[in-house]
N, CA and C atoms as an extended XYZ file, in Angstrom:
423
Properties=species:S:1:pos:R:3:atomname:S:1:resname:S:1:resid:I:1 pbc="F F F"
N        68.711       93.662      106.716 N   UNK     1
C        69.909       93.960      106.046 CA  UNK     1
C        71.210       93.576      106.728 C   UNK     1
N        72.092       93.082      106.022 N   UNK     2
C        73.328       92.646      106.516 CA  UNK     2
C        74.291       93.907      106.764 C   UNK     2
N        75.010       93.741      107.783 N   UNK     3
C        75.941       94.952      108.070 CA  UNK     3
C        76.926       95.285      106.885 C   UNK     3
N        77.225       96.597      106.751 N   UNK     4
C        78.253       97.062      105.756 CA  UNK     4
C        79.552       96.652      106.464 C   UNK     4
N        80.354       95.773      105.642 N   UNK     5
C        81.686       95.345      106.068 CA  UNK     5
C        82.681       96.260      105.579 C   UNK     5
N        83.466       96.902      106.611 N   UNK     6
C        84.510       97.985      106.198 CA  UNK     6
C        85.847       97.446      106.828 C   UNK     6
N        86.804       97.493      106.019 N   UNK     7
C        88.154       97.212      106.444 CA  UNK     7
C        88.859       98.522      106.414 C   UNK     7
N        89.598       98.779      107.547 N   UNK     8
C        90.299       99.990      107.769 CA  UNK     8
C        91.766       99.577      108.025 C   UNK     8
N        92.667      100.185      107.268 N   UNK     9
C        94.115       99.886      107.402 CA  UNK     9
C        94.771      101.258      107.704 C   UNK     9
N        95.359      101.307      108.924 N   UNK    10
C        95.957      102.576      109.251 CA  UNK    10
C        97.059      102.272      110.380 C   UNK    10
N        98.181      102.765      110.198 N   UNK    11
C        99.287      102.346      111.224 CA  UNK    11
C        99.143      103.164      112.518 C   UNK    11
N        98.447      104.210      112.509 N   UNK    12
C        98.330      105.202      113.577 CA  UNK    12
C        97.287      104.796      114.574 C   UNK    12
N        97.859      104.229      115.854 N   UNK    13
C        96.871      103.708      116.884 CA  UNK    13
C        95.783      104.664      117.187 C   UNK    13
N        96.194      106.009      117.412 N   UNK    14
C        95.208      106.962      117.763 CA  UNK    14
C        94.131      107.164      116.662 C   UNK    14
N        94.555      107.198      115.447 N   UNK    15
C        93.557      107.287      114.331 CA  UNK    15
C        92.685      106.015      114.246 C   UNK    15
N        93.240      104.812      114.559 N   UNK    16
C        92.343      103.684      114.564 CA  UNK    16
C        91.348      103.743      115.690 C   UNK    16
N        91.688      104.164      116.862 N   UNK    17
C        90.964      104.334      117.997 CA  UNK    17
C        89.819      105.444      117.769 C   UNK    17
N        90.209      106.476      117.146 N   UNK    18
C        89.171      107.512      116.859 CA  UNK    18
C        88.241      106.946      115.845 C   UNK    18
N        88.657      106.273      114.848 N   UNK    19
C        87.728      105.671      113.800 CA  UNK    19
C        86.817      104.584      114.419 C   UNK    19
N        87.310      103.820      115.172 N   UNK    20
C        86.561      102.796      115.982 CA  UNK    20
C        85.361      103.421      116.790 C   UNK    20
N        85.830      104.539      117.419 N   UNK    21
C        84.757      105.253      118.186 CA  UNK    21
C        83.646      105.769      117.334 C   UNK    21
N        84.097      106.470      116.271 N   UNK    22
C        83.139      107.090      115.375 CA  UNK    22
C        82.149      105.854      114.654 C   UNK    22
N        82.858      104.863      114.255 N   UNK    23
C        82.110      103.877      113.574 CA  UNK    23
C        81.155      103.076      114.666 C   UNK    23
N        81.403      103.150      115.952 N   UNK    24
C        80.549      102.538      116.916 CA  UNK    24
C        79.140      103.082      116.832 C   UNK    24
N        79.009      104.440      116.224 N   UNK    25
C        77.716      105.026      116.196 CA  UNK    25
C        76.997      104.485      115.078 C   UNK    25
N        77.481      103.552      114.290 N   UNK    26
C        76.944      102.939      113.150 CA  UNK    26
C        76.715      101.332      113.558 C   UNK    26
N        75.721      100.887      114.114 N   UNK    27
C        75.636       99.478      114.431 CA  UNK    27
C        75.409       98.610      113.191 C   UNK    27
N        75.150       99.287      112.107 N   UNK    28
C        74.843       98.611      110.874 CA  UNK    28
C        76.226       98.415      110.012 C   UNK    28
N        77.356       98.708      110.690 N   UNK    29
C        78.648       98.516      110.205 CA  UNK    29
C        79.593       97.725      110.979 C   UNK    29
N        80.069       96.665      110.121 N   UNK    30
C        81.154       95.804      110.882 CA  UNK    30
C        82.532       96.190      110.530 C   UNK    30
N        83.253       96.720      111.367 N   UNK    31
C        84.561       97.376      111.157 CA  UNK    31
C        85.791       96.327      111.496 C   UNK    31
N        86.652       96.033      110.531 N   UNK    32
C        87.811       95.208      110.769 CA  UNK    32
C        88.957       96.192      110.656 C   UNK    32
N        89.944       96.171      111.624 N   UNK    33
C        91.071       97.097      111.438 CA  UNK    33
C        92.463       96.347      111.458 C   UNK    33
N        93.251       96.972      110.612 N   UNK    34
C        94.763       96.338      110.660 CA  UNK    34
C        95.614       97.645      110.713 C   UNK    34
N        96.846       97.358      111.403 N   UNK    35
C        97.726       98.416      111.395 CA  UNK    35
C        98.924       98.379      110.378 C   UNK    35
N        98.977       97.264      109.663 N   UNK    36
C       100.011       96.849      108.641 CA  UNK    36
C        99.339       96.498      107.368 C   UNK    36
N        99.882       96.903      106.252 N   UNK    37
C        99.337       96.507      105.075 CA  UNK    37
C        99.516       95.010      104.832 C   UNK    37
N       100.635       94.438      104.994 N   UNK    38
C       100.891       93.075      104.935 CA  UNK    38
C        99.840       92.284      105.577 C   UNK    38
N        99.527       92.593      106.910 N   UNK    39
C        98.445       91.765      107.610 CA  UNK    39
C        97.125       91.856      107.025 C   UNK    39
N        96.815       93.065      106.439 N   UNK    40
C        95.634       93.336      105.873 CA  UNK    40
C        95.421       92.511      104.496 C   UNK    40
N        96.501       92.510      103.697 N   UNK    41
C        96.477       91.716      102.582 CA  UNK    41
C        96.414       90.215      102.747 C   UNK    41
N        97.060       89.690      103.757 N   UNK    42
C        96.930       88.342      104.286 CA  UNK    42
C        95.526       87.905      104.611 C   UNK    42
N        94.914       88.920      105.361 N   UNK    43
C        93.477       88.714      105.777 CA  UNK    43
C        92.523       88.669      104.487 C   UNK    43
N        92.856       89.566      103.572 N   UNK    44
C        91.991       89.527      102.388 CA  UNK    44
C        92.125       88.337      101.475 C   UNK    44
N        93.427       87.872      101.473 N   UNK    45
C        93.696       86.668      100.602 CA  UNK    45
C        93.159       85.379      101.278 C   UNK    45
N        92.855       85.320      102.500 N   UNK    46
C        92.303       84.177      103.180 CA  UNK    46
C        91.012       84.227      103.677 C   UNK    46
N        90.270       85.254      103.344 N   UNK    47
C        88.824       85.346      103.892 CA  UNK    47
C        87.867       85.630      102.667 C   UNK    47
N        88.019       84.858      101.599 N   UNK    48
C        87.287       85.098      100.447 CA  UNK    48
C        85.715       85.094      100.751 C   UNK    48
N        85.314       84.276      101.630 N   UNK    49
C        83.791       84.267      101.837 CA  UNK    49
C        83.284       85.390      102.594 C   UNK    49
N        84.146       86.225      103.327 N   UNK    50
C        83.655       87.394      103.960 CA  UNK    50
C        84.500       88.686      103.703 C   UNK    50
N        84.661       88.795      102.451 N   UNK    51
C        85.455       90.030      102.005 CA  UNK    51
C        84.676       91.297      102.445 C   UNK    51
N        85.304       92.360      102.681 N   UNK    52
C        84.668       93.782      102.979 CA  UNK    52
C        83.979       94.271      101.766 C   UNK    52
N        83.046       95.130      102.139 N   UNK    53
C        82.256       95.788      101.024 CA  UNK    53
C        83.088       96.995      100.584 C   UNK    53
N        83.938       97.551      101.377 N   UNK    54
C        84.749       98.706      100.954 CA  UNK    54
C        85.921       98.674      102.023 C   UNK    54
N        87.012       99.191      101.437 N   UNK    55
C        88.265       99.200      102.222 CA  UNK    55
C        88.803      100.721      102.355 C   UNK    55
N        88.994      101.047      103.604 N   UNK    56
C        89.605      102.400      103.790 CA  UNK    56
C        91.076      102.247      104.087 C   UNK    56
N        91.901      103.016      103.394 N   UNK    57
C        93.302      102.752      103.353 CA  UNK    57
C        93.992      104.003      103.594 C   UNK    57
N        94.982      104.116      104.517 N   UNK    58
C        96.003      105.085      104.789 CA  UNK    58
C        97.090      105.032      103.797 C   UNK    58
N        97.705      106.051      103.521 N   UNK    59
C        98.871      105.938      102.506 CA  UNK    59
C       100.157      105.696      103.333 C   UNK    59
N       100.501      106.494      104.304 N   UNK    60
C       101.836      106.390      104.935 CA  UNK    60
C       101.684      105.376      105.913 C   UNK    60
N       102.304      104.182      105.642 N   UNK    61
C       102.580      103.186      106.678 CA  UNK    61
C       103.850      102.474      106.534 C   UNK    61
N       104.518      101.998      107.607 N   UNK    62
C       105.740      101.423      107.457 CA  UNK    62
C       105.587      100.011      106.762 C   UNK    62
N       106.653       99.479      106.193 N   UNK    63
C       106.582       98.248      105.510 CA  UNK    63
C       105.994       98.349      104.173 C   UNK    63
N       104.669       97.866      104.073 N   UNK    64
C       103.929       98.095      102.755 CA  UNK    64
C       103.073       99.379      102.914 C   UNK    64
N       103.373      100.337      102.047 N   UNK    65
C       102.502      101.603      102.069 CA  UNK    65
C       101.144      101.380      101.533 C   UNK    65
N       100.327      102.314      101.694 N   UNK    66
C        98.872      102.217      101.266 CA  UNK    66
C        98.773      102.006       99.694 C   UNK    66
N        99.765      102.795       99.047 N   UNK    67
C        99.778      102.688       97.548 CA  UNK    67
C       100.077      101.228       97.118 C   UNK    67
N       101.255      100.720       97.922 N   UNK    68
C       101.629       99.343       97.517 CA  UNK    68
C       100.442       98.242       97.851 C   UNK    68
N        99.744       98.585       98.923 N   UNK    69
C        98.627       97.544       99.170 CA  UNK    69
C        97.466       97.745       98.135 C   UNK    69
N        97.242       99.063       97.781 N   UNK    70
C        96.270       99.289       96.754 CA  UNK    70
C        96.576       98.653       95.421 C   UNK    70
N        97.762       98.706       95.145 N   UNK    71
C        98.386       98.026       93.832 CA  UNK    71
C        98.088       96.514       93.875 C   UNK    71
N        98.553       95.942       95.107 N   UNK    72
C        98.351       94.517       95.105 CA  UNK    72
C        96.758       94.058       95.045 C   UNK    72
N        96.042       94.876       95.690 N   UNK    73
C        94.573       94.502       95.776 CA  UNK    73
C        93.898       94.698       94.212 C   UNK    73
N        94.402       95.642       93.580 N   UNK    74
C        93.810       95.853       92.238 CA  UNK    74
C        94.417       94.820       91.234 C   UNK    74
N        95.534       94.233       91.587 N   UNK    75
C        96.215       93.135       90.680 CA  UNK    75
C        95.682       91.650       90.970 C   UNK    75
N        94.766       91.514       92.116 N   UNK    76
C        94.437       90.331       92.496 CA  UNK    76
C        92.904       90.156       91.916 C   UNK    76
N        92.655       89.053       91.151 N   UNK    77
C        91.464       88.825       90.482 CA  UNK    77
C        90.314       88.766       91.437 C   UNK    77
N        90.642       88.158       92.544 N   UNK    78
C        89.488       88.031       93.686 CA  UNK    78
C        89.278       89.364       94.440 C   UNK    78
N        90.269       90.189       94.589 N   UNK    79
C        89.989       91.297       95.311 CA  UNK    79
C        89.782       92.571       94.566 C   UNK    79
N        90.107       92.658       93.299 N   UNK    80
C        90.136       93.896       92.519 CA  UNK    80
C        88.828       94.642       92.402 C   UNK    80
N        87.697       93.816       92.675 N   UNK    81
C        86.307       94.453       92.692 CA  UNK    81
C        86.008       95.259       93.919 C   UNK    81
N        86.715       95.087       95.041 N   UNK    82
C        86.416       95.720       96.265 CA  UNK    82
C        86.751       97.188       96.190 C   UNK    82
N        85.826       98.089       96.349 N   UNK    83
C        86.081       99.471       96.332 CA  UNK    83
C        87.089       99.927       97.370 C   UNK    83
N        88.011      100.786       97.001 N   UNK    84
C        89.042      101.184       97.938 CA  UNK    84
C        89.074      102.855       98.069 C   UNK    84
N        88.932      103.196       99.249 N   UNK    85
C        88.930      104.699       99.578 CA  UNK    85
C        90.159      104.960      100.372 C   UNK    85
N        90.953      105.860       99.721 N   UNK    86
C        92.100      106.306      100.373 CA  UNK    86
C        91.633      107.259      101.518 C   UNK    86
N        92.184      107.015      102.726 N   UNK    87
C        91.851      107.898      103.989 CA  UNK    87
C        92.939      108.324      104.519 C   UNK    87
N        93.363      109.530      104.338 N   UNK    88
C        94.649      110.026      104.635 CA  UNK    88
C        94.742      111.612      105.007 C   UNK    88
N        95.815      111.887      105.699 N   UNK    89
C        95.932      113.380      106.039 CA  UNK    89
C        96.551      114.179      104.970 C   UNK    89
N        96.945      113.544      103.823 N   UNK    90
C        97.635      114.078      102.724 CA  UNK    90
C        96.736      114.611      101.685 C   UNK    90
N        96.813      115.875      101.363 N   UNK    91
C        96.152      116.491      100.301 CA  UNK    91
C        97.073      116.893       99.259 C   UNK    91
N        98.168      116.313       99.197 N   UNK    92
C        99.094      116.727       98.058 CA  UNK    92
C        98.666      116.150       96.748 C   UNK    92
N        98.676      116.934       95.775 N   UNK    93
C        98.154      116.501       94.472 CA  UNK    93
C        98.761      115.356       93.925 C   UNK    93
N       100.020      115.140       94.132 N   UNK    94
C       100.722      113.960       93.677 CA  UNK    94
C       100.086      112.733       94.345 C   UNK    94
N        99.829      112.677       95.586 N   UNK    95
C        99.195      111.531       96.305 CA  UNK    95
C        97.921      111.258       95.641 C   UNK    95
N        97.068      112.295       95.455 N   UNK    96
C        95.789      112.076       94.877 CA  UNK    96
C        95.881      111.432       93.460 C   UNK    96
N        96.750      112.061       92.725 N   UNK    97
C        97.030      111.507       91.412 CA  UNK    97
C        97.379      110.086       91.385 C   UNK    97
N        98.411      109.769       92.270 N   UNK    98
C        98.901      108.382       92.368 CA  UNK    98
C        97.805      107.273       92.790 C   UNK    98
N        96.965      107.851       93.686 N   UNK    99
C        95.879      106.969       94.069 CA  UNK    99
C        94.941      106.576       93.035 C   UNK    99
N        94.528      107.677       92.242 N   UNK   100
C        93.566      107.357       91.125 CA  UNK   100
C        94.313      106.564       89.929 C   UNK   100
N        95.580      106.740       89.825 N   UNK   101
C        96.348      106.098       88.740 CA  UNK   101
C        96.358      104.504       89.112 C   UNK   101
N        96.340      104.195       90.560 N   UNK   102
C        96.394      102.863       90.928 CA  UNK   102
C        95.041      102.281       91.113 C   UNK   102
N        93.940      103.104       90.615 N   UNK   103
C        92.582      102.629       90.680 CA  UNK   103
C        91.960      102.664       91.889 C   UNK   103
N        92.203      103.675       92.885 N   UNK   104
C        91.413      103.880       93.998 CA  UNK   104
C        90.099      104.404       93.613 C   UNK   104
N        89.083      104.028       94.203 N   UNK   105
C        87.663      104.493       93.992 CA  UNK   105
C        87.401      105.908       94.507 C   UNK   105
N        88.134      106.338       95.488 N   UNK   106
C        87.828      107.630       96.032 CA  UNK   106
C        89.033      108.054       97.002 C   UNK   106
N        89.142      109.426       97.198 N   UNK   107
C        90.334      109.974       98.065 CA  UNK   107
C        89.623      110.859       99.043 C   UNK   107
N        89.865      110.562      100.280 N   UNK   108
C        89.262      111.318      101.323 CA  UNK   108
C        90.326      111.761      102.326 C   UNK   108
N        90.414      113.138      102.390 N   UNK   109
C        91.407      113.736      103.363 CA  UNK   109
C        90.793      113.796      104.712 C   UNK   109
N        91.422      113.211      105.647 N   UNK   110
C        90.898      113.073      107.139 CA  UNK   110
C        90.765      114.564      107.614 C   UNK   110
N        89.684      114.790      108.248 N   UNK   111
C        89.514      116.149      108.835 CA  UNK   111
C        90.315      116.123      110.182 C   UNK   111
N        90.674      117.214      110.553 N   UNK   112
C        91.410      117.311      111.817 CA  UNK   112
C        90.467      117.492      112.944 C   UNK   112
N        89.408      117.970      112.791 N   UNK   113
C        88.460      118.202      113.937 CA  UNK   113
C        87.574      116.880      114.030 C   UNK   113
N        87.301      116.545      115.294 N   UNK   114
C        86.618      115.352      115.595 CA  UNK   114
C        85.052      115.427      115.070 C   UNK   114
N        84.414      116.555      115.330 N   UNK   115
C        83.070      116.684      114.635 CA  UNK   115
C        82.910      116.572      113.216 C   UNK   115
N        83.986      117.158      112.646 N   UNK   116
C        84.007      117.077      111.069 CA  UNK   116
C        84.419      115.580      110.564 C   UNK   116
N        85.263      114.905      111.262 N   UNK   117
C        85.586      113.591      111.023 CA  UNK   117
C        84.369      112.694      111.283 C   UNK   117
N        83.626      112.958      112.254 N   UNK   118
C        82.307      112.190      112.475 CA  UNK   118
C        81.479      112.484      111.228 C   UNK   118
N        81.293      113.595      110.705 N   UNK   119
C        80.543      113.837      109.577 CA  UNK   119
C        81.067      113.166      108.347 C   UNK   119
N        82.371      113.114      108.122 N   UNK   120
C        83.004      112.424      107.040 CA  UNK   120
C        82.615      110.886      107.149 C   UNK   120
N        82.710      110.239      108.365 N   UNK   121
C        82.286      108.854      108.472 CA  UNK   121
C        80.780      108.698      108.212 C   UNK   121
N        79.968      109.520      108.762 N   UNK   122
C        78.488      109.441      108.502 CA  UNK   122
C        78.284      109.579      106.994 C   UNK   122
N        78.833      110.399      106.197 N   UNK   123
C        78.674      110.441      104.823 CA  UNK   123
C        79.231      109.153      104.052 C   UNK   123
N        80.354      108.780      104.596 N   UNK   124
C        81.018      107.633      103.979 CA  UNK   124
C        79.983      106.364      104.218 C   UNK   124
N        79.590      106.083      105.303 N   UNK   125
C        78.676      104.998      105.581 CA  UNK   125
C        77.362      105.121      104.737 C   UNK   125
N        76.794      106.190      104.677 N   UNK   126
C        75.586      106.320      103.973 CA  UNK   126
C        75.799      106.176      102.562 C   UNK   126
N        76.834      106.664      101.978 N   UNK   127
C        77.179      106.404      100.496 CA  UNK   127
C        77.373      105.013      100.276 C   UNK   127
N        78.199      104.288      101.004 N   UNK   128
C        78.559      102.910      100.703 CA  UNK   128
C        77.455      102.059      100.941 C   UNK   128
N        76.653      102.280      102.028 N   UNK   129
C        75.411      101.393      102.182 CA  UNK   129
C        74.476      101.595      100.882 C   UNK   129
N        74.352      102.719      100.490 N   UNK   130
C        73.458      103.035       99.278 CA  UNK   130
C        74.084      102.348       98.082 C   UNK   130
N        75.351      102.513       97.838 N   UNK   131
C        76.110      102.012       96.717 CA  UNK   131
C        76.031      100.397       96.760 C   UNK   131
N        76.239       99.898       97.775 N   UNK   132
C        76.158       98.363       97.941 CA  UNK   132
C        74.769       97.909       97.645 C   UNK   132
N        73.668       98.525       98.224 N   UNK   133
C        72.377       98.144       97.856 CA  UNK   133
C        71.984       98.338       96.317 C   UNK   133
N        72.502       99.428       95.676 N   UNK   134
C        72.331       99.518       94.152 CA  UNK   134
C        72.979       98.516       93.461 C   UNK   134
N        74.274       98.330       93.868 N   UNK   135
C        74.996       97.268       93.153 CA  UNK   135
C        74.435       95.838       93.214 C   UNK   135
N        73.946       95.398       94.368 N   UNK   136
C        73.303       94.156       94.573 CA  UNK   136
C        72.041       94.052       93.767 C   UNK   136
N        71.235       95.138       93.763 N   UNK   137
C        69.912       95.121       93.079 CA  UNK   137
C        70.086       95.123       91.509 C   UNK   137
N        71.242       95.426       91.037 N   UNK   138
C        71.390       95.593       89.553 CA  UNK   138
C        72.323       94.361       89.111 C   UNK   138
N        72.608       93.524       89.915 N   UNK   139
C        73.291       92.292       89.382 CA  UNK   139
C        72.395       91.268       88.600 C   UNK   139
N        72.962       90.804       87.515 N   UNK   140
C        72.063       89.875       86.734 CA  UNK   140
C        71.692       88.657       87.632 C   UNK   140
N        70.403       88.214       87.400 N   UNK   141
C        70.126       87.245       88.374 CA  UNK   141
C        69.662       86.055       87.866 C   UNK   141
């Protein structure tokens, strides 16, 4: 089975390191990270052959926010099919509503405890590996 390709966009270096550490426990995941929305968008627009299976996207970032990046992804005919999961510390109902209005596939509030965050990543990986397999098995052939 090929690795689950995950693109993580988060401007916080400590959060990126934490995520990389947790994802290392999943050798069947290929994690690519960016700290800026514009860099992630450039990568997505120039790597059509190796697009991620799912994108994890923080909301609050300088320059291009997560919401702005989400909007650009969902307006791009090549990228709009990629599932986007908002991964943020904000549980504000307005942020949740805006994410779904912009067609995010899921909204995940980052746990503040390391063991709980590990559990969130484990559940995320399991879900998207299964979802990817189901999607591939049901495509017209």
